[in-house]
Amino acid sequence: MTTPTPTTRPWARSYNCADLLADEANRAGNKDEFAVAAELHEEAAVLYDAAGRPGDAALALACALLATAEIPAESPTDGADGAEAKAAALTAAHTSMVRLHEETPGLAPYQEARLLRLRATALALRLQTSRSDEHVAPVLAEVDLLHTFANRHDIVGQISGALQLRASTYAISGHLPAAVTRLDALLDRLKAHGPAWHLPRTLGLRGRLQLGLRDAQAAHADLTEGLRLAGRLRRHHPPPR
């Protein structure tokens, strides 16, 4: 008798379909199609749950929460009112993510790190929206949780993500020199330990901050090198999902 391959089993088919939906959702989110991304992430969560993968289901639900919070209002409000509404939506998304994190048993370290990253991202987006000083400390607290956890489990991609979020938080709160100093240290770490695909993004961010500091020459150098590295990595080392 021929032993069925894993892909012929219903749970495996559900898991594979969920992966495809999650990939499609990520692509939609990258194009700012947040409503589409939220719907696809929710569909993926259902399939992950059916396949007996509660950790992956929790991640998909967290992604759906974040995407939903970023959906533009159907009736755009003026300035401060619109920012306040979006900040409130991101606060609610973060609260739901924390509850989801606490209520999901058996998370693998990489899944827990991704949930911590999504939590920190929600608060970072809230700060970017509100520009309120009172929203700085909560972002840094979540970033510290992510950084500590990722270091403990040696998850290099999330270590880099935490350091980049910290630098971005300093930049948004108006401390550009401190942000650039942290990006300098991050670039040194990336060159020594990776992941290589974070280099172009980090160089791009430092280039934009150099523009804010009115150092056009340094900005041009960073942005040019970031584009060069991005092209090379796309040809030879496509980043993982």
Backbone as CSV, one residue per row, in Angstrom:
resi,resn,N_x,N_y,N_z,CA_x,CA_y,CA_z,C_x,C_y,C_z
1,MET,0.851,-1.199,0.000,0.000,0.000,0.000,0.882,1.243,0.000
2,THR,0.521,2.215,-0.825,1.280,3.463,-0.893,0.907,4.364,0.278
3,THR,1.918,4.830,0.975,1.685,5.743,2.092,1.341,7.124,1.558
4,PRO,0.238,7.702,2.032,-0.133,9.039,1.534,0.949,10.053,1.869
5,THR,1.212,10.946,0.948,2.151,12.037,1.221,1.451,13.069,2.083
6,PRO,2.227,13.856,2.838,1.595,14.839,3.721,0.632,15.775,3.013
7,THR,0.948,16.133,1.772,0.102,17.107,1.082,-1.247,16.529,0.688
8,THR,-1.452,15.171,0.830,-2.753,14.602,0.509,-3.675,14.609,1.718
9,ARG,-3.166,14.918,2.894,-3.981,14.899,4.095,-4.728,16.223,4.230
10,PRO,-5.974,16.185,4.710,-6.768,17.422,4.774,-6.096,18.517,5.584
11,TRP,-5.492,18.181,6.747,-4.885,19.233,7.560,-3.714,19.872,6.829
12,ALA,-2.991,19.047,6.052,-1.845,19.596,5.325,-2.306,20.508,4.199
13,ARG,-3.412,20.107,3.533,-3.946,20.975,2.480,-4.388,22.305,3.077
14,SER,-5.039,22.254,4.249,-5.469,23.492,4.907,-4.277,24.369,5.234
15,TYR,-3.202,23.737,5.748,-2.018,24.498,6.144,-1.363,25.143,4.926
16,ASN,-1.249,24.364,3.827,-0.639,24.917,2.614,-1.470,26.068,2.050
17,CYS,-2.785,25.913,2.038,-3.652,26.990,1.550,-3.542,28.216,2.446
18,ALA,-3.426,27.982,3.755,-3.282,29.104,4.682,-1.999,29.866,4.412
19,ASP,-0.909,29.147,4.147,0.354,29.810,3.811,0.202,30.691,2.574
20,LEU,-0.488,30.169,1.570,-0.685,30.939,0.348,-1.518,32.192,0.612
21,LEU,-2.567,32.038,1.432,-3.397,33.194,1.768,-2.599,34.231,2.559
22,ALA,-1.760,33.752,3.495,-0.944,34.678,4.291,0.030,35.438,3.400
23,ASP,0.630,34.731,2.436,1.544,35.402,1.501,0.802,36.469,0.685
24,GLU,-0.394,36.095,0.218,-1.183,37.055,-0.575,-1.594,38.247,0.282
25,ALA,-1.924,37.979,1.551,-2.288,39.060,2.469,-1.121,40.009,2.688
26,ASN,0.074,39.458,2.845,1.262,40.300,3.042,1.514,41.175,1.819
27,ARG,1.322,40.603,0.635,1.505,41.405,-0.585,0.483,42.537,-0.647
28,ALA,-0.758,42.242,-0.266,-1.789,43.281,-0.271,-1.438,44.375,0.734
29,GLY,-0.972,43.984,1.909,-0.588,44.972,2.904,0.548,45.855,2.431
30,ASN,1.510,45.251,1.715,2.637,46.030,1.189,2.186,47.069,0.165
31,LYS,1.017,46.824,-0.436,0.462,47.781,-1.405,-0.580,48.693,-0.764
32,ASP,-0.650,48.676,0.567,-1.605,49.494,1.332,-3.046,49.121,1.049
33,GLU,-3.273,47.883,0.610,-4.634,47.387,0.413,-5.063,46.697,1.709
34,PHE,-5.313,47.509,2.740,-5.455,46.974,4.091,-6.731,46.159,4.280
35,ALA,-7.814,46.549,3.641,-9.055,45.784,3.785,-8.893,44.382,3.196
36,VAL,-8.262,44.305,2.030,-8.002,43.000,1.406,-7.074,42.183,2.293
37,ALA,-6.022,42.808,2.799,-5.062,42.096,3.655,-5.749,41.547,4.895
38,ALA,-6.595,42.362,5.529,-7.273,41.915,6.751,-8.152,40.701,6.474
39,GLU,-8.897,40.748,5.373,-9.787,39.632,5.032,-8.994,38.355,4.761
40,LEU,-7.897,38.472,4.031,-7.088,37.297,3.718,-6.417,36.725,4.967
41,HIS,-5.936,37.597,5.843,-5.340,37.109,7.089,-6.379,36.369,7.935
42,GLU,-7.594,36.884,7.968,-8.646,36.211,8.735,-8.966,34.841,8.144
43,GLU,-8.998,34.747,6.814,-9.238,33.460,6.173,-8.099,32.484,6.473
44,ALA,-6.869,32.998,6.450,-5.723,32.146,6.766,-5.811,31.638,8.198
45,ALA,-6.249,32.497,9.119,-6.356,32.104,10.524,-7.327,30.935,10.691
46,VAL,-8.441,30.979,9.969,-9.422,29.884,10.046,-8.786,28.573,9.582
47,LEU,-8.037,28.629,8.482,-7.410,27.416,7.954,-6.297,26.916,8.866
48,TYR,-5.503,27.820,9.418,-4.468,27.389,10.367,-5.099,26.697,11.565
49,ASP,-6.197,27.255,12.049,-6.884,26.661,13.191,-7.407,25.273,12.841
50,ALA,-7.966,25.132,11.632,-8.473,23.821,11.195,-7.355,22.810,11.056
51,ALA,-6.153,23.282,10.749,-5.001,22.398,10.581,-4.311,22.101,11.911
52,GLY,-4.854,22.618,13.011,-4.254,22.375,14.313,-2.992,23.168,14.557
53,ARG,-2.914,24.386,14.003,-1.735,25.252,14.180,-2.157,26.546,14.882
54,PRO,-2.426,26.473,16.189,-2.934,27.661,16.891,-1.967,28.838,16.884
55,GLY,-0.645,28.562,16.902,0.323,29.656,16.874,0.262,30.435,15.577
56,ASP,0.193,29.712,14.466,0.086,30.381,13.166,-1.251,31.102,13.031
57,ALA,-2.316,30.500,13.602,-3.622,31.155,13.569,-3.584,32.469,14.348
58,ALA,-2.899,32.455,15.503,-2.795,33.675,16.303,-2.028,34.759,15.547
59,LEU,-0.959,34.377,14.873,-0.194,35.353,14.090,-1.046,35.954,12.984
60,ALA,-1.803,35.108,12.291,-2.657,35.612,11.207,-3.716,36.557,11.758
61,LEU,-4.280,36.226,12.916,-5.281,37.108,13.517,-4.659,38.438,13.939
62,ALA,-3.440,38.387,14.482,-2.757,39.626,14.868,-2.492,40.498,13.645
63,CYS,-2.077,39.880,12.549,-1.874,40.631,11.307,-3.181,41.243,10.824
64,ALA,-4.286,40.491,10.964,-5.595,41.014,10.564,-5.983,42.208,11.422
65,LEU,-5.696,42.144,12.721,-6.002,43.263,13.614,-5.249,44.525,13.188
66,LEU,-3.963,44.348,12.880,-3.165,45.508,12.485,-3.648,46.085,11.160
67,ALA,-3.928,45.201,10.191,-4.397,45.667,8.885,-5.742,46.395,9.012
68,THR,-6.623,45.855,9.852,-7.935,46.483,10.049,-7.788,47.887,10.626
69,ALA,-6.851,48.034,11.575,-6.637,49.354,12.188,-6.102,50.371,11.192
70,GLU,-5.496,49.884,10.120,-4.917,50.795,9.129,-5.855,51.101,7.965
71,ILE,-7.038,50.493,7.952,-7.987,50.776,6.875,-8.437,52.228,6.973
72,PRO,-8.287,53.014,5.907,-8.725,54.421,5.964,-10.224,54.510,6.209
73,ALA,-10.627,55.547,6.910,-12.053,55.761,7.167,-12.789,55.989,5.849
74,GLU,-14.018,55.441,5.759,-14.816,55.624,4.535,-15.163,57.100,4.325
75,SER,-15.401,57.790,5.432,-15.676,59.232,5.356,-14.534,59.957,6.042
76,PRO,-13.504,60.307,5.282,-12.323,60.912,5.898,-12.688,62.146,6.723
77,THR,-12.095,62.205,7.933,-12.305,63.362,8.792,-11.113,64.277,8.686
78,ASP,-11.301,65.492,9.132,-10.243,66.485,9.005,-9.145,66.243,10.031
79,GLY,-7.901,66.409,9.584,-6.711,66.499,10.410,-6.716,65.757,11.708
80,ALA,-6.860,66.509,12.817,-6.711,65.962,14.154,-7.738,64.875,14.436
81,ASP,-8.984,65.059,13.949,-10.010,64.056,14.210,-9.666,62.728,13.542
82,GLY,-9.164,62.788,12.316,-8.780,61.562,11.628,-7.626,60.871,12.305
83,ALA,-6.624,61.641,12.746,-5.478,61.065,13.439,-5.908,60.440,14.755
84,GLU,-6.820,61.111,15.455,-7.292,60.589,16.743,-8.036,59.268,16.558
85,ALA,-8.844,59.188,15.505,-9.596,57.956,15.238,-8.656,56.804,14.898
86,LYS,-7.635,57.083,14.083,-6.692,56.024,13.727,-5.870,55.595,14.935
87,ALA,-5.448,56.564,15.759,-4.687,56.226,16.959,-5.525,55.345,17.883
88,ALA,-6.815,55.639,17.998,-7.696,54.823,18.834,-7.819,53.409,18.277
89,ALA,-7.907,53.303,16.942,-7.999,51.979,16.322,-6.735,51.165,16.566
90,LEU,-5.586,51.817,16.511,-4.319,51.123,16.754,-4.178,50.729,18.221
91,THR,-4.680,51.562,19.122,-4.690,51.211,20.544,-5.533,49.962,20.772
92,ALA,-6.708,49.928,20.166,-7.593,48.767,20.308,-6.955,47.521,19.714
93,ALA,-6.279,47.674,18.576,-5.611,46.529,17.949,-4.519,45.986,18.863
94,HIS,-3.753,46.898,19.459,-2.679,46.466,20.364,-3.251,45.723,21.562
95,THR,-4.309,46.247,22.153,-4.945,45.586,23.300,-5.402,44.178,22.933
96,SER,-5.999,44.034,21.758,-6.461,42.715,21.310,-5.289,41.771,21.048
97,MET,-4.178,42.316,20.516,-2.994,41.487,20.281,-2.415,40.955,21.590
98,VAL,-2.359,41.822,22.604,-1.831,41.389,23.897,-2.693,40.266,24.461
99,ARG,-4.011,40.422,24.386,-4.917,39.382,24.876,-4.747,38.094,24.076
100,LEU,-4.645,38.219,22.758,-4.439,37.054,21.898,-3.134,36.340,22.260
101,HIS,-2.086,37.108,22.487,-0.784,36.563,22.869,-0.898,35.780,24.173
102,GLU,-1.569,36.375,25.146,-1.680,35.742,26.467,-2.545,34.479,26.432
103,GLU,-3.491,34.438,25.501,-4.458,33.337,25.491,-4.086,32.200,24.540
104,THR,-2.968,32.343,23.816,-2.564,31.301,22.861,-1.483,30.432,23.485
105,PRO,-1.776,29.156,23.733,-0.783,28.291,24.372,0.205,27.720,23.353
106,GLY,1.363,27.304,23.844,2.309,26.543,23.029,2.944,27.298,21.889
107,LEU,3.126,28.602,22.034,3.772,29.368,20.967,5.248,28.990,20.858
108,ALA,5.718,28.763,19.632,7.149,28.581,19.403,7.836,29.934,19.560
109,PRO,9.132,29.931,19.892,9.824,31.217,20.078,9.691,32.161,18.884
110,TYR,9.792,31.636,17.650,9.707,32.535,16.502,8.309,33.133,16.377
111,GLN,7.282,32.368,16.796,5.919,32.890,16.746,5.714,33.966,17.817
112,GLU,6.245,33.709,19.006,6.115,34.700,20.075,6.850,35.985,19.713
113,ALA,8.021,35.838,19.098,8.774,37.028,18.681,7.997,37.829,17.644
114,ARG,7.364,37.143,16.711,6.580,37.864,15.698,5.386,38.571,16.312
115,LEU,4.751,37.945,17.299,3.646,38.607,17.976,4.132,39.848,18.728
116,LEU,5.280,39.738,19.387,5.848,40.904,20.062,6.176,42.010,19.059
117,ARG,6.668,41.608,17.891,6.983,42.591,16.849,5.711,43.296,16.370
118,LEU,4.640,42.554,16.189,3.381,43.153,15.755,2.826,44.092,16.825
119,ARG,2.960,43.712,18.084,2.523,44.581,19.176,3.294,45.897,19.153
120,ALA,4.615,45.787,19.014,5.442,46.997,18.972,5.126,47.839,17.749
121,THR,4.874,47.179,16.625,4.562,47.906,15.389,3.258,48.687,15.521
122,ALA,2.260,48.080,16.161,0.985,48.778,16.348,1.188,50.067,17.144
123,LEU,1.993,50.001,18.205,2.225,51.201,19.010,3.111,52.203,18.280
124,ALA,4.050,51.707,17.472,4.890,52.616,16.685,4.044,53.365,15.659
125,LEU,3.107,52.682,15.035,2.212,53.345,14.086,1.305,54.348,14.794
126,ARG,0.900,54.012,16.023,0.098,54.973,16.789,0.897,56.249,17.057
127,LEU,2.167,56.076,17.444,3.015,57.250,17.677,3.199,58.051,16.396
128,GLN,3.415,57.351,15.293,3.586,58.032,14.009,2.330,58.819,13.649
129,THR,1.174,58.301,14.033,-0.096,58.960,13.728,-0.355,60.135,14.652
130,SER,-0.127,59.941,15.940,-0.505,60.956,16.925,0.566,62.005,17.181
131,ARG,1.854,61.581,17.029,2.990,62.450,17.367,2.903,62.941,18.819
132,SER,2.294,62.135,19.673,2.104,62.511,21.065,3.265,62.001,21.916
133,ASP,3.828,62.861,22.748,4.938,62.461,23.611,4.552,61.311,24.527
134,GLU,3.293,61.262,24.936,2.884,60.208,25.867,2.862,58.824,25.217
135,HIS,2.946,58.772,23.888,2.947,57.484,23.190,4.359,56.954,22.924
136,VAL,5.383,57.720,23.296,6.764,57.275,23.049,7.143,56.136,23.981
137,ALA,6.939,56.309,25.274,7.371,55.310,26.260,6.736,53.931,26.032
138,PRO,5.428,53.841,25.706,4.859,52.512,25.454,5.519,51.785,24.276
139,VAL,5.891,52.543,23.235,6.585,51.900,22.106,7.923,51.331,22.580
140,LEU,8.697,52.142,23.272,10.023,51.699,23.719,9.918,50.509,24.674
141,ALA,8.857,50.480,25.493,8.669,49.351,26.402,8.415,48.062,25.621
142,GLU,7.569,48.138,24.591,7.299,46.940,23.773,8.545,46.535,22.985
143,VAL,9.287,47.520,22.486,10.521,47.220,21.757,11.521,46.519,22.679
144,ASP,11.600,46.962,23.928,12.501,46.317,24.884,12.094,44.861,25.123
145,LEU,10.789,44.607,25.227,10.319,43.221,25.381,10.741,42.369,24.192
146,LEU,10.525,42.904,22.997,10.893,42.180,21.779,12.397,41.930,21.734
147,HIS,13.179,42.962,22.017,14.637,42.842,21.925,15.166,41.824,22.929
148,THR,14.666,41.875,24.153,15.098,40.925,25.187,14.748,39.490,24.796
149,PHE,13.520,39.296,24.329,13.079,37.954,23.946,13.879,37.431,22.751
150,ALA,14.048,38.283,21.746,14.771,37.855,20.541,16.227,37.539,20.855
151,ASN,16.843,38.318,21.740,18.222,38.025,22.150,18.303,36.703,22.885
152,ARG,17.338,36.451,23.770,17.344,35.220,24.551,17.290,33.999,23.643
153,HIS,16.551,34.111,22.548,16.366,32.963,21.646,17.197,33.090,20.370
154,ASP,18.039,34.108,20.294,18.940,34.313,19.165,18.176,34.346,17.830
155,ILE,17.114,35.153,17.792,16.316,35.320,16.570,16.806,36.602,15.907
156,VAL,17.781,36.467,15.016,18.519,37.642,14.536,17.630,38.636,13.783
157,GLY,16.667,38.127,13.023,15.800,39.032,12.281,14.981,39.926,13.198
158,GLN,14.505,39.373,14.318,13.710,40.161,15.242,14.570,41.055,16.120
159,ILE,15.825,40.652,16.382,16.754,41.559,17.069,16.933,42.818,16.227
160,SER,17.188,42.614,14.935,17.345,43.737,14.014,16.065,44.566,13.944
161,GLY,14.923,43.887,13.877,13.652,44.599,13.815,13.422,45.475,15.034
162,ALA,13.782,44.944,16.214,13.621,45.719,17.444,14.518,46.951,17.432
163,LEU,15.766,46.782,17.004,16.696,47.909,16.975,16.253,48.965,15.971
164,GLN,15.690,48.518,14.857,15.210,49.483,13.865,13.981,50.231,14.370
165,LEU,13.085,49.517,15.066,11.914,50.175,15.645,12.325,51.201,16.702
166,ARG,13.353,50.856,17.474,13.819,51.799,18.497,14.370,53.071,17.840
167,ALA,15.172,52.888,16.802,15.717,54.055,16.102,14.606,54.887,15.480
168,SER,13.623,54.230,14.888,12.494,54.953,14.278,11.711,55.741,15.318
169,THR,11.572,55.154,16.508,10.848,55.835,17.575,11.562,57.113,17.992
170,TYR,12.888,57.036,18.115,13.655,58.246,18.421,13.493,59.287,17.312
171,ALA,13.488,58.827,16.069,13.356,59.762,14.950,11.993,60.446,14.965
172,ILE,10.924,59.664,15.160,9.579,60.228,15.148,9.411,61.232,16.285
173,SER,10.068,60.948,17.424,9.924,61.851,18.570,10.868,63.041,18.490
174,GLY,11.595,63.166,17.360,12.392,64.363,17.120,13.847,64.289,17.522
175,HIS,14.307,63.103,17.929,15.705,62.950,18.349,16.512,62.319,17.213
176,LEU,16.712,63.080,16.152,17.354,62.537,14.951,18.793,62.094,15.191
177,PRO,19.644,62.876,15.871,21.011,62.398,16.082,21.062,61.075,16.849
178,ALA,20.205,60.928,17.877,20.167,59.672,18.632,19.712,58.522,17.740
179,ALA,18.748,58.796,16.858,18.268,57.761,15.944,19.377,57.320,14.997
180,VAL,20.130,58.277,14.448,21.220,57.944,13.531,22.298,57.138,14.258
181,THR,22.611,57.502,15.496,23.609,56.761,16.273,23.187,55.305,16.445
182,ARG,21.919,55.082,16.709,21.425,53.712,16.868,21.429,52.956,15.546
183,LEU,21.168,53.648,14.464,21.232,52.990,13.157,22.672,52.665,12.777
184,ASP,23.618,53.500,13.173,25.029,53.187,12.943,25.385,51.860,13.607
185,ALA,24.958,51.707,14.870,25.249,50.478,15.604,24.536,49.287,14.965
186,LEU,23.299,49.499,14.508,22.556,48.415,13.860,23.239,47.985,12.568
187,LEU,23.712,48.930,11.772,24.397,48.580,10.525,25.655,47.765,10.804
188,ASP,26.385,48.132,11.841,27.569,47.344,12.216,27.165,45.923,12.577
189,ARG,26.062,45.791,13.325,25.598,44.462,13.718,25.149,43.651,12.497
190,LEU,24.423,44.299,11.590,23.934,43.586,10.410,25.091,43.099,9.541
191,LYS,26.126,43.910,9.409,27.282,43.500,8.604,28.013,42.325,9.243
192,ALA,27.972,42.263,10.576,28.681,41.188,11.275,27.833,39.933,11.436
193,HIS,26.535,40.098,11.685,25.705,38.948,12.061,24.486,38.734,11.168
194,GLY,24.174,39.708,10.297,22.989,39.581,9.465,21.736,39.945,10.262
195,PRO,20.558,39.749,9.650,20.337,39.241,8.296,20.625,40.293,7.215
196,ALA,21.220,39.842,6.128,21.667,40.759,5.080,20.521,41.545,4.458
197,TRP,19.332,40.938,4.377,18.234,41.626,3.690,17.690,42.808,4.500
198,HIS,18.145,42.977,5.745,17.762,44.166,6.509,18.660,45.361,6.213
199,LEU,19.784,45.125,5.554,20.721,46.224,5.286,20.125,47.316,4.395
200,PRO,19.508,46.987,3.262,18.974,48.067,2.412,17.942,48.932,3.128
201,ARG,17.050,48.312,3.865,16.023,49.070,4.585,16.640,49.979,5.640
202,THR,17.648,49.457,6.346,18.293,50.254,7.393,19.074,51.413,6.786
203,LEU,19.758,51.155,5.679,20.463,52.239,4.992,19.482,53.283,4.472
204,GLY,18.354,52.828,3.959,17.346,53.767,3.475,16.816,54.661,4.587
205,LEU,16.572,54.041,5.759,16.089,54.826,6.885,17.148,55.836,7.336
206,ARG,18.405,55.382,7.432,19.449,56.318,7.840,19.607,57.444,6.809
207,GLY,19.472,57.123,5.524,19.546,58.155,4.495,18.466,59.205,4.653
208,ARG,17.242,58.764,4.961,16.148,59.721,5.144,16.388,60.595,6.373
209,LEU,16.949,59.990,7.420,17.245,60.784,8.618,18.371,61.775,8.355
210,GLN,19.353,61.377,7.520,20.433,62.309,7.175,19.879,63.506,6.416
211,LEU,18.861,63.276,5.607,18.203,64.410,4.936,17.579,65.350,5.962
212,GLY,16.950,64.755,6.995,16.372,65.568,8.052,17.414,66.376,8.798
213,LEU,18.652,65.832,8.858,19.752,66.545,9.508,20.483,67.468,8.532
214,ARG,19.973,67.554,7.305,20.520,68.432,6.258,21.935,68.030,5.843
215,ASP,22.188,66.734,5.881,23.477,66.223,5.389,23.203,65.491,4.079
216,ALA,23.107,66.260,3.009,22.706,65.694,1.720,23.714,64.676,1.204
217,GLN,24.997,64.920,1.427,26.019,64.007,0.924,25.918,62.642,1.596
218,ALA,25.779,62.625,2.924,25.641,61.355,3.638,24.343,60.658,3.252
219,ALA,23.275,61.440,3.080,21.996,60.858,2.684,22.106,60.197,1.317
220,HIS,22.729,60.875,0.374,22.892,60.320,-0.971,23.698,59.028,-0.924
221,ALA,24.750,59.005,-0.127,25.589,57.809,-0.032,24.793,56.633,0.521
222,ASP,24.015,56.870,1.587,23.235,55.788,2.195,22.147,55.281,1.248
223,LEU,21.420,56.198,0.636,20.325,55.795,-0.242,20.840,55.062,-1.474
224,THR,21.956,55.521,-2.022,22.544,54.855,-3.184,23.018,53.458,-2.831
225,GLU,23.696,53.331,-1.685,24.187,52.015,-1.266,23.022,51.088,-0.938
226,GLY,21.972,51.622,-0.350,20.799,50.799,-0.064,20.171,50.240,-1.324
227,LEU,20.037,51.071,-2.341,19.477,50.608,-3.611,20.379,49.568,-4.268
228,ARG,21.689,49.781,-4.187,22.629,48.832,-4.791,22.527,47.468,-4.113
229,LEU,22.500,47.477,-2.786,22.408,46.219,-2.041,21.069,45.529,-2.279
230,ALA,19.994,46.310,-2.338,18.681,45.719,-2.570,18.642,44.999,-3.914
231,GLY,19.218,45.621,-4.946,19.252,44.985,-6.257,20.065,43.700,-6.241
232,ARG,21.187,43.733,-5.566,22.038,42.542,-5.509,21.363,41.410,-4.739
233,LEU,20.723,41.742,-3.629,20.059,40.716,-2.823,18.872,40.111,-3.543
234,ARG,18.135,40.934,-4.291,16.999,40.396,-5.052,17.479,39.385,-6.084
235,ARG,18.640,39.640,-6.665,19.154,38.724,-7.697,19.683,37.420,-7.105
236,HIS,20.307,37.512,-5.935,21.021,36.347,-5.429,20.449,35.739,-4.145
237,HIS,19.800,36.538,-3.326,19.336,36.034,-2.036,17.956,36.599,-1.719
238,PRO,16.895,36.090,-2.363,15.570,36.598,-2.038,15.251,36.377,-0.570
239,PRO,14.685,37.383,0.138,14.397,37.237,1.566,13.338,36.184,1.822
240,PRO,13.378,35.550,2.992,12.358,34.556,3.331,11.038,35.219,3.662
241,ARG,9.983,34.445,3.711,8.644,34.981,4.038,8.624,35.431,5.490
